[in-house]
Amino acid sequence: MFKSKKINGKLVYHINGKTIKKMFVIANKAMENTFPKPNKGFAVAVLTKKGNIYPGVSYNSDTYTLTMHSEAVALAHAAIHGETEIIAITGPNCHICKQLIYESSLRSGIDVIVLINEKEEVKQIPISRLMPYPWPEKPFL
Ligand SMILES: [Zn+2]
């Protein structure tokens, strides 16, 4: 469905423009469902190897500590549907979420593409490039 190359032992996908556009539309639409207030927070979309797109929204807690970032929610959203082979996610993402994305890539063997919408161009950056000294080397669980 999507073209991929093996680079440094991991699959790296190239995401076509139509899919990228769809992912940003879905992420932007999901902003209506940020919790507890609509359009106050963050939303992303993940793309799975099967070609499905799952949005995630930030889910804030009054404790702040318990707040869930939209990336974690989107990854869990895909997992609920039995999909853990994530090939791309809209960005930019905070460093906590980069860690989660990196761990997803560690488990799936897919170097997840982070899509950065910069002016009129969308950059496709593998998570490995955003995590030059990653930890851990292997999944614990
Ligand atoms: Zn985050």
GROMACS .gro file of N, CA and C and ligand atoms in nm:
model
  424
    1MET      N    1   0.083  -0.122   0.000
    1MET     CA    2   0.000   0.000   0.000
    1MET      C    3   0.087   0.128   0.000
    2PHE      N    4   0.187   0.130   0.089
    2PHE     CA    5   0.280   0.243   0.091
    2PHE      C    6   0.419   0.191   0.061
    3LYS      N    7   0.495   0.270  -0.013
    3LYS     CA    8   0.631   0.229  -0.048
    3LYS      C    9   0.720   0.237   0.075
    4SER      N   10   0.810   0.136   0.086
    4SER     CA   11   0.904   0.140   0.198
    4SER      C   12   1.041   0.093   0.153
    5LYS      N   13   1.141   0.135   0.232
    5LYS     CA   14   1.280   0.092   0.210
    5LYS      C   15   1.333   0.047   0.344
    6LYS      N   16   1.426  -0.046   0.340
    6LYS     CA   17   1.489  -0.086   0.466
    6LYS      C   18   1.615  -0.003   0.483
    7ILE      N   19   1.618   0.076   0.592
    7ILE     CA   20   1.735   0.159   0.621
    7ILE      C   21   1.778   0.129   0.765
    8ASN      N   22   1.905   0.093   0.782
    8ASN     CA   23   1.959   0.057   0.914
    8ASN      C   24   1.873  -0.048   0.985
    9GLY      N   25   1.824  -0.144   0.909
    9GLY     CA   26   1.747  -0.254   0.967
    9GLY      C   27   1.601  -0.225   0.996
   10LYS      N   28   1.558  -0.103   0.967
   10LYS     CA   29   1.417  -0.069   0.992
   10LYS      C   30   1.349  -0.027   0.864
   11LEU      N   31   1.218  -0.052   0.857
   11LEU     CA   32   1.141  -0.009   0.740
   11LEU      C   33   1.110   0.139   0.753
   12VAL      N   34   1.132   0.212   0.645
   12VAL     CA   35   1.100   0.355   0.641
   12VAL      C   36   1.003   0.374   0.525
   13TYR      N   37   0.887   0.426   0.556
   13TYR     CA   38   0.783   0.443   0.454
   13TYR      C   39   0.786   0.583   0.394
   14HIS      N   40   0.741   0.589   0.268
   14HIS     CA   41   0.720   0.719   0.205
   14HIS      C   42   0.569   0.739   0.200
   15ILE      N   43   0.522   0.848   0.254
   15ILE     CA   44   0.378   0.873   0.261
   15ILE      C   45   0.340   0.967   0.147
   16ASN      N   46   0.237   0.927   0.072
   16ASN     CA   47   0.198   1.013  -0.041
   16ASN      C   48   0.121   1.138   0.006
   17GLY      N   49   0.122   1.236  -0.081
   17GLY     CA   50   0.063   1.366  -0.048
   17GLY      C   51  -0.084   1.360  -0.010
   18LYS      N   52  -0.160   1.274  -0.077
   18LYS     CA   53  -0.303   1.262  -0.049
   18LYS      C   54  -0.327   1.210   0.094
   19THR      N   55  -0.248   1.112   0.132
   19THR     CA   56  -0.261   1.054   0.268
   19THR      C   57  -0.219   1.156   0.373
   20ILE      N   58  -0.111   1.228   0.345
   20ILE     CA   59  -0.063   1.330   0.439
   20ILE      C   60  -0.173   1.434   0.463
   21LYS      N   61  -0.233   1.478   0.353
   21LYS     CA   62  -0.339   1.578   0.362
   21LYS      C   63  -0.455   1.525   0.448
   22LYS      N   64  -0.493   1.399   0.422
   22LYS     CA   65  -0.601   1.336   0.497
   22LYS      C   66  -0.568   1.330   0.646
   23MET      N   67  -0.444   1.297   0.678
   23MET     CA   68  -0.402   1.288   0.818
   23MET      C   69  -0.415   1.423   0.889
   24PHE      N   70  -0.372   1.530   0.821
   24PHE     CA   71  -0.382   1.662   0.885
   24PHE      C   72  -0.527   1.708   0.896
   25VAL      N   73  -0.611   1.671   0.798
   25VAL     CA   74  -0.754   1.705   0.806
   25VAL      C   75  -0.816   1.635   0.928
   26ILE      N   76  -0.785   1.506   0.944
   26ILE     CA   77  -0.839   1.428   1.056
   26ILE      C   78  -0.789   1.483   1.191
   27ALA      N   79  -0.661   1.518   1.196
   27ALA     CA   80  -0.605   1.574   1.319
   27ALA      C   81  -0.670   1.709   1.351
   28ASN      N   82  -0.686   1.792   1.250
   28ASN     CA   83  -0.746   1.924   1.273
   28ASN      C   84  -0.892   1.912   1.317
   29LYS      N   85  -0.964   1.817   1.257
   29LYS     CA   86  -1.104   1.795   1.293
   29LYS      C   87  -1.115   1.746   1.437
   30ALA      N   88  -1.018   1.665   1.477
   30ALA     CA   89  -1.019   1.609   1.614
   30ALA      C   90  -1.004   1.716   1.720
   31MET      N   91  -0.951   1.833   1.682
   31MET     CA   92  -0.937   1.943   1.778
   31MET      C   93  -1.070   1.978   1.845
   32GLU      N   94  -1.180   1.947   1.777
   32GLU     CA   95  -1.314   1.972   1.834
   32GLU      C   96  -1.338   1.888   1.959
   33ASN      N   97  -1.257   1.781   1.973
   33ASN     CA   98  -1.282   1.687   2.083
   33ASN      C   99  -1.171   1.686   2.188
   34THR      N  100  -1.089   1.790   2.192
   34THR     CA  101  -0.991   1.796   2.299
   34THR      C  102  -1.069   1.805   2.431
   35PHE      N  103  -1.011   1.745   2.536
   35PHE     CA  104  -1.081   1.736   2.664
   35PHE      C  105  -1.009   1.818   2.770
   36PRO      N  106  -1.076   1.895   2.854
   36PRO     CA  107  -1.221   1.905   2.867
   36PRO      C  108  -1.285   2.012   2.778
   37LYS      N  109  -1.204   2.098   2.718
   37LYS     CA  110  -1.262   2.204   2.635
   37LYS      C  111  -1.226   2.184   2.488
   38PRO      N  112  -1.325   2.197   2.400
   38PRO     CA  113  -1.296   2.185   2.257
   38PRO      C  114  -1.195   2.289   2.210
   39ASN      N  115  -1.109   2.252   2.121
   39ASN     CA  116  -1.010   2.340   2.060
   39ASN      C  117  -0.910   2.401   2.159
   40LYS      N  118  -0.899   2.340   2.277
   40LYS     CA  119  -0.799   2.385   2.376
   40LYS      C  120  -0.710   2.267   2.407
   41GLY      N  121  -0.604   2.257   2.334
   41GLY     CA  122  -0.513   2.143   2.353
   41GLY      C  123  -0.451   2.106   2.222
   42PHE      N  124  -0.432   1.976   2.203
   42PHE     CA  125  -0.361   1.927   2.085
   42PHE      C  126  -0.431   1.805   2.026
   43ALA      N  127  -0.408   1.785   1.898
   43ALA     CA  128  -0.462   1.667   1.830
   43ALA      C  129  -0.362   1.621   1.724
   44VAL      N  130  -0.352   1.493   1.708
   44VAL     CA  131  -0.264   1.435   1.604
   44VAL      C  132  -0.339   1.322   1.535
   45ALA      N  133  -0.276   1.267   1.431
   45ALA     CA  134  -0.329   1.148   1.366
   45ALA      C  135  -0.214   1.054   1.338
   46VAL      N  136  -0.239   0.924   1.357
   46VAL     CA  137  -0.139   0.823   1.322
   46VAL      C  138  -0.190   0.746   1.201
   47LEU      N  139  -0.096   0.699   1.121
   47LEU     CA  140  -0.125   0.617   1.004
   47LEU      C  141  -0.067   0.478   1.031
   48THR      N  142  -0.149   0.376   1.008
   48THR     CA  143  -0.101   0.238   1.030
   48THR      C  144  -0.062   0.173   0.897
   49LYS      N  145   0.010   0.064   0.909
   49LYS     CA  146   0.055  -0.011   0.791
   49LYS      C  147  -0.064  -0.055   0.705
   50LYS      N  148  -0.178  -0.081   0.769
   50LYS     CA  149  -0.298  -0.121   0.696
   50LYS      C  150  -0.362  -0.004   0.621
   51GLY      N  151  -0.316   0.117   0.649
   51GLY     CA  152  -0.370   0.235   0.581
   51GLY      C  153  -0.478   0.306   0.659
   52ASN      N  154  -0.502   0.264   0.783
   52ASN     CA  155  -0.603   0.333   0.865
   52ASN      C  156  -0.540   0.451   0.938
   53ILE      N  157  -0.622   0.554   0.958
   53ILE     CA  158  -0.578   0.675   1.027
   53ILE      C  159  -0.660   0.688   1.156
   54TYR      N  160  -0.589   0.702   1.268
   54TYR     CA  161  -0.657   0.717   1.397
   54TYR      C  162  -0.615   0.849   1.460
   55PRO      N  163  -0.713   0.932   1.497
   55PRO     CA  164  -0.678   1.056   1.565
   55PRO      C  165  -0.659   1.034   1.714
   56GLY      N  166  -0.593   1.128   1.776
   56GLY     CA  167  -0.580   1.132   1.921
   56GLY      C  168  -0.590   1.276   1.964
   57VAL      N  169  -0.652   1.299   2.080
   57VAL     CA  170  -0.664   1.435   2.132
   57VAL      C  171  -0.604   1.440   2.271
   58SER      N  172  -0.560   1.558   2.310
   58SER     CA  173  -0.510   1.571   2.447
   58SER      C  174  -0.628   1.561   2.543
   59TYR      N  175  -0.603   1.495   2.655
   59TYR     CA  176  -0.707   1.469   2.756
   59TYR      C  177  -0.649   1.519   2.887
   60ASN      N  178  -0.688   1.642   2.922
   60ASN     CA  179  -0.625   1.708   3.036
   60ASN      C  180  -0.685   1.670   3.170
   61SER      N  181  -0.597   1.666   3.268
   61SER     CA  182  -0.637   1.639   3.406
   61SER      C  183  -0.606   1.764   3.489
   62ASP      N  184  -0.687   1.788   3.592
   62ASP     CA  185  -0.659   1.900   3.683
   62ASP      C  186  -0.528   1.880   3.757
   63THR      N  187  -0.479   1.758   3.763
   63THR     CA  188  -0.351   1.732   3.830
   63THR      C  189  -0.233   1.766   3.739
   64TYR      N  190  -0.258   1.789   3.612
   64TYR     CA  191  -0.156   1.806   3.507
   64TYR      C  192  -0.076   1.677   3.486
   65THR      N  193  -0.029   1.616   3.594
   65THR     CA  194   0.051   1.494   3.582
   65THR      C  195  -0.024   1.385   3.507
   66LEU      N  196  -0.154   1.377   3.529
   66LEU     CA  197  -0.233   1.271   3.466
   66LEU      C  198  -0.279   1.306   3.325
   67THR      N  199  -0.244   1.423   3.277
   67THR     CA  200  -0.282   1.462   3.141
   67THR      C  201  -0.224   1.364   3.040
   68MET      N  202  -0.307   1.326   2.944
   68MET     CA  203  -0.260   1.237   2.837
   68MET      C  204  -0.238   1.320   2.711
   69HIS      N  205  -0.123   1.303   2.652
   69HIS     CA  206  -0.092   1.375   2.529
   69HIS      C  207  -0.164   1.309   2.412
   70SER      N  208  -0.193   1.389   2.312
   70SER     CA  209  -0.268   1.339   2.197
   70SER      C  210  -0.196   1.222   2.127
   71GLU      N  211  -0.065   1.223   2.128
   71GLU     CA  212   0.011   1.115   2.064
   71GLU      C  213  -0.013   0.981   2.135
   72ALA      N  214  -0.009   0.985   2.270
   72ALA     CA  215  -0.033   0.862   2.347
   72ALA      C  216  -0.175   0.812   2.320
   73VAL      N  217  -0.269   0.905   2.314
   73VAL     CA  218  -0.409   0.870   2.290
   73VAL      C  219  -0.424   0.809   2.150
   74ALA      N  220  -0.357   0.868   2.051
   74ALA     CA  221  -0.367   0.817   1.913
   74ALA      C  222  -0.304   0.678   1.901
   75LEU      N  223  -0.190   0.658   1.966
   75LEU     CA  224  -0.125   0.526   1.963
   75LEU      C  225  -0.215   0.422   2.030
   76ALA      N  226  -0.277   0.462   2.142
   76ALA     CA  227  -0.370   0.371   2.211
   76ALA      C  228  -0.495   0.348   2.127
   77HIS      N  229  -0.541   0.451   2.061
   77HIS     CA  230  -0.658   0.440   1.973
   77HIS      C  231  -0.633   0.334   1.865
   78ALA      N  232  -0.516   0.338   1.804
   78ALA     CA  233  -0.481   0.238   1.702
   78ALA      C  234  -0.470   0.099   1.766
   79ALA      N  235  -0.409   0.094   1.886
   79ALA     CA  236  -0.393  -0.035   1.956
   79ALA      C  237  -0.528  -0.098   1.990
   80ILE      N  238  -0.625  -0.015   2.026
   80ILE     CA  239  -0.761  -0.065   2.057
   80ILE      C  240  -0.818  -0.138   1.936
   81HIS      N  241  -0.779  -0.091   1.817
   81HIS     CA  242  -0.825  -0.155   1.694
   81HIS      C  243  -0.730  -0.266   1.648
   82GLY      N  244  -0.639  -0.304   1.736
   82GLY     CA  245  -0.547  -0.414   1.705
   82GLY      C  246  -0.434  -0.375   1.613
   83GLU      N  247  -0.411  -0.245   1.599
   83GLU     CA  248  -0.307  -0.200   1.507
   83GLU      C  249  -0.191  -0.134   1.582
   84THR      N  250  -0.078  -0.199   1.577
   84THR     CA  251   0.040  -0.144   1.645
   84THR      C  252   0.153  -0.115   1.547
   85GLU      N  253   0.128  -0.141   1.418
   85GLU     CA  254   0.230  -0.109   1.318
   85GLU      C  255   0.203   0.031   1.265
   86ILE      N  256   0.260   0.128   1.335
   86ILE     CA  257   0.241   0.269   1.301
   86ILE      C  258   0.348   0.309   1.200
   87ILE      N  259   0.308   0.371   1.091
   87ILE     CA  260   0.411   0.411   0.994
   87ILE      C  261   0.432   0.563   0.989
   88ALA      N  262   0.333   0.640   1.037
   88ALA     CA  263   0.352   0.786   1.037
   88ALA      C  264   0.263   0.851   1.142
   89ILE      N  265   0.303   0.970   1.183
   89ILE     CA  266   0.225   1.049   1.279
   89ILE      C  267   0.244   1.197   1.245
   90THR      N  268   0.141   1.275   1.268
   90THR     CA  269   0.155   1.419   1.246
   90THR      C  270   0.236   1.478   1.361
   91GLY      N  271   0.313   1.577   1.331
   91GLY     CA  272   0.396   1.644   1.431
   91GLY      C  273   0.383   1.794   1.418
   92PRO      N  274   0.462   1.869   1.489
   92PRO     CA  275   0.568   1.826   1.579
   92PRO      C  276   0.511   1.767   1.709
   93ASN      N  277   0.598   1.696   1.781
   93ASN     CA  278   0.557   1.628   1.903
   93ASN      C  279   0.654   1.665   2.015
   94CYS      N  280   0.604   1.661   2.138
   94CYS     CA  281   0.692   1.693   2.251
   94CYS      C  282   0.791   1.578   2.271
   95HIS      N  283   0.889   1.599   2.354
   95HIS     CA  284   0.994   1.497   2.372
   95HIS      C  285   0.943   1.371   2.441
   96ILE      N  286   0.845   1.385   2.529
   96ILE     CA  287   0.786   1.266   2.592
   96ILE      C  288   0.722   1.180   2.484
   97CYS      N  289   0.651   1.243   2.395
   97CYS     CA  290   0.583   1.169   2.289
   97CYS      C  291   0.680   1.112   2.186
   98LYS      N  292   0.790   1.183   2.163
   98LYS     CA  293   0.892   1.127   2.074
   98LYS      C  294   0.942   0.995   2.130
   99GLN      N  295   0.956   0.988   2.262
   99GLN     CA  296   0.999   0.864   2.326
   99GLN      C  297   0.897   0.752   2.298
  100LEU      N  298   0.769   0.782   2.313
  100LEU     CA  299   0.664   0.681   2.288
  100LEU      C  300   0.665   0.637   2.142
  101ILE      N  301   0.682   0.732   2.052
  101ILE     CA  302   0.686   0.702   1.908
  101ILE      C  303   0.808   0.615   1.878
  102TYR      N  304   0.920   0.652   1.939
  102TYR     CA  305   1.043   0.574   1.923
  102TYR      C  306   1.024   0.430   1.972
  103GLU      N  307   0.960   0.415   2.087
  103GLU     CA  308   0.937   0.281   2.142
  103GLU      C  309   0.845   0.200   2.051
  104SER      N  310   0.749   0.266   1.988
  104SER     CA  311   0.662   0.199   1.891
  104SER      C  312   0.748   0.146   1.776
  105SER      N  313   0.841   0.228   1.730
  105SER     CA  314   0.927   0.189   1.619
  105SER      C  315   1.022   0.076   1.658
  106LEU      N  316   1.065   0.076   1.783
  106LEU     CA  317   1.153  -0.029   1.835
  106LEU      C  318   1.081  -0.164   1.830
  107ARG      N  319   0.953  -0.163   1.862
  107ARG     CA  320   0.875  -0.288   1.866
  107ARG      C  321   0.833  -0.336   1.727
  108SER      N  322   0.799  -0.240   1.640
  108SER     CA  323   0.744  -0.278   1.509
  108SER      C  324   0.852  -0.297   1.402
  109GLY      N  325   0.969  -0.239   1.426
  109GLY     CA  326   1.072  -0.243   1.323
  109GLY      C  327   1.047  -0.141   1.212
  110ILE      N  328   0.953  -0.050   1.238
  110ILE     CA  329   0.920   0.055   1.141
  110ILE      C  330   0.969   0.189   1.197
  111ASP      N  331   1.052   0.256   1.120
  111ASP     CA  332   1.102   0.388   1.161
  111ASP      C  333   0.990   0.489   1.132
  112VAL      N  334   0.910   0.516   1.232
  112VAL     CA  335   0.788   0.597   1.216
  112VAL      C  336   0.823   0.735   1.158
  113ILE      N  337   0.749   0.772   1.054
  113ILE     CA  338   0.768   0.902   0.991
  113ILE      C  339   0.691   1.009   1.068
  114VAL      N  340   0.761   1.114   1.107
  114VAL     CA  341   0.695   1.229   1.169
  114VAL      C  342   0.674   1.332   1.058
  115LEU      N  343   0.550   1.374   1.043
  115LEU     CA  344   0.515   1.469   0.937
  115LEU      C  345   0.514   1.610   0.995
  116ILE      N  346   0.601   1.692   0.943
  116ILE     CA  347   0.612   1.829   0.991
  116ILE      C  348   0.565   1.922   0.880
  117ASN      N  349   0.458   1.993   0.908
  117ASN     CA  350   0.402   2.086   0.810
  117ASN      C  351   0.475   2.219   0.823
  118GLU      N  352   0.566   2.241   0.728
  118GLU     CA  353   0.648   2.362   0.734
  118GLU      C  354   0.617   2.449   0.614
  119LYS      N  355   0.550   2.559   0.640
  119LYS     CA  356   0.505   2.651   0.534
  119LYS      C  357   0.424   2.573   0.431
  120GLU      N  358   0.473   2.558   0.309
  120GLU     CA  359   0.394   2.489   0.208
  120GLU      C  360   0.444   2.349   0.179
  121GLU      N  361   0.540   2.306   0.259
  121GLU     CA  362   0.599   2.174   0.237
  121GLU      C  363   0.583   2.089   0.363
  122VAL      N  364   0.548   1.961   0.343
  122VAL     CA  365   0.542   1.871   0.457
  122VAL      C  366   0.668   1.785   0.455
  123LYS      N  367   0.745   1.795   0.562
  123LYS     CA  368   0.867   1.716   0.573
  123LYS      C  369   0.836   1.581   0.634
  124GLN      N  370   0.903   1.477   0.583
  124GLN     CA  371   0.886   1.341   0.634
  124GLN      C  372   1.015   1.302   0.704
  125ILE      N  373   1.012   1.306   0.837
  125ILE     CA  374   1.133   1.283   0.914
  125ILE      C  375   1.120   1.154   0.997
  126PRO      N  376   1.205   1.055   0.972
  126PRO     CA  377   1.199   0.933   1.054
  126PRO      C  378   1.229   0.966   1.201
  127ILE      N  379   1.157   0.900   1.291
  127ILE     CA  380   1.176   0.926   1.435
  127ILE      C  381   1.321   0.904   1.477
  128SER      N  382   1.392   0.812   1.411
  128SER     CA  383   1.532   0.787   1.447
  128SER      C  384   1.618   0.912   1.430
  129ARG      N  385   1.579   0.998   1.335
  129ARG     CA  386   1.656   1.122   1.315
  129ARG      C  387   1.626   1.224   1.424
  130LEU      N  388   1.508   1.211   1.487
  130LEU     CA  389   1.472   1.304   1.595
  130LEU      C  390   1.519   1.254   1.731
  131MET      N  391   1.569   1.129   1.732
  131MET     CA  392   1.614   1.065   1.858
  131MET      C  393   1.755   1.011   1.834
  132PRO      N  394   1.855   1.096   1.826
  132PRO     CA  395   1.990   1.050   1.790
  132PRO      C  396   2.056   0.957   1.893
  133TYR      N  397   2.023   0.970   2.020
  133TYR     CA  398   2.081   0.883   2.124
  133TYR      C  399   1.966   0.820   2.203
  134PRO      N  400   1.892   0.731   2.138
  134PRO     CA  401   1.772   0.678   2.202
  134PRO      C  402   1.799   0.581   2.315
  135TRP      N  403   1.701   0.572   2.401
  135TRP     CA  404   1.703   0.475   2.510
  135TRP      C  405   1.562   0.418   2.519
  136PRO      N  406   1.539   0.293   2.541
  136PRO     CA  407   1.638   0.184   2.554
  136PRO      C  408   1.679   0.132   2.418
  137GLU      N  409   1.775   0.039   2.417
  137GLU     CA  410   1.817  -0.021   2.290
  137GLU      C  411   1.720  -0.129   2.247
  138LYS      N  412   1.661  -0.198   2.346
  138LYS     CA  413   1.563  -0.304   2.317
  138LYS      C  414   1.443  -0.283   2.410
  139PRO      N  415   1.325  -0.325   2.365
  139PRO     CA  416   1.208  -0.311   2.453
  139PRO      C  417   1.223  -0.397   2.579
  140PHE      N  418   1.178  -0.347   2.693
  140PHE     CA  419   1.182  -0.424   2.818
  140PHE      C  420   1.064  -0.521   2.825
  141LEU      N  421   0.949  -0.476   2.778
  141LEU     CA  422   0.826  -0.556   2.793
  141LEU      C  423   0.798  -0.639   2.670
  142ZN      ZN  424   0.349   1.502   2.406
   0.00000   0.00000   0.00000
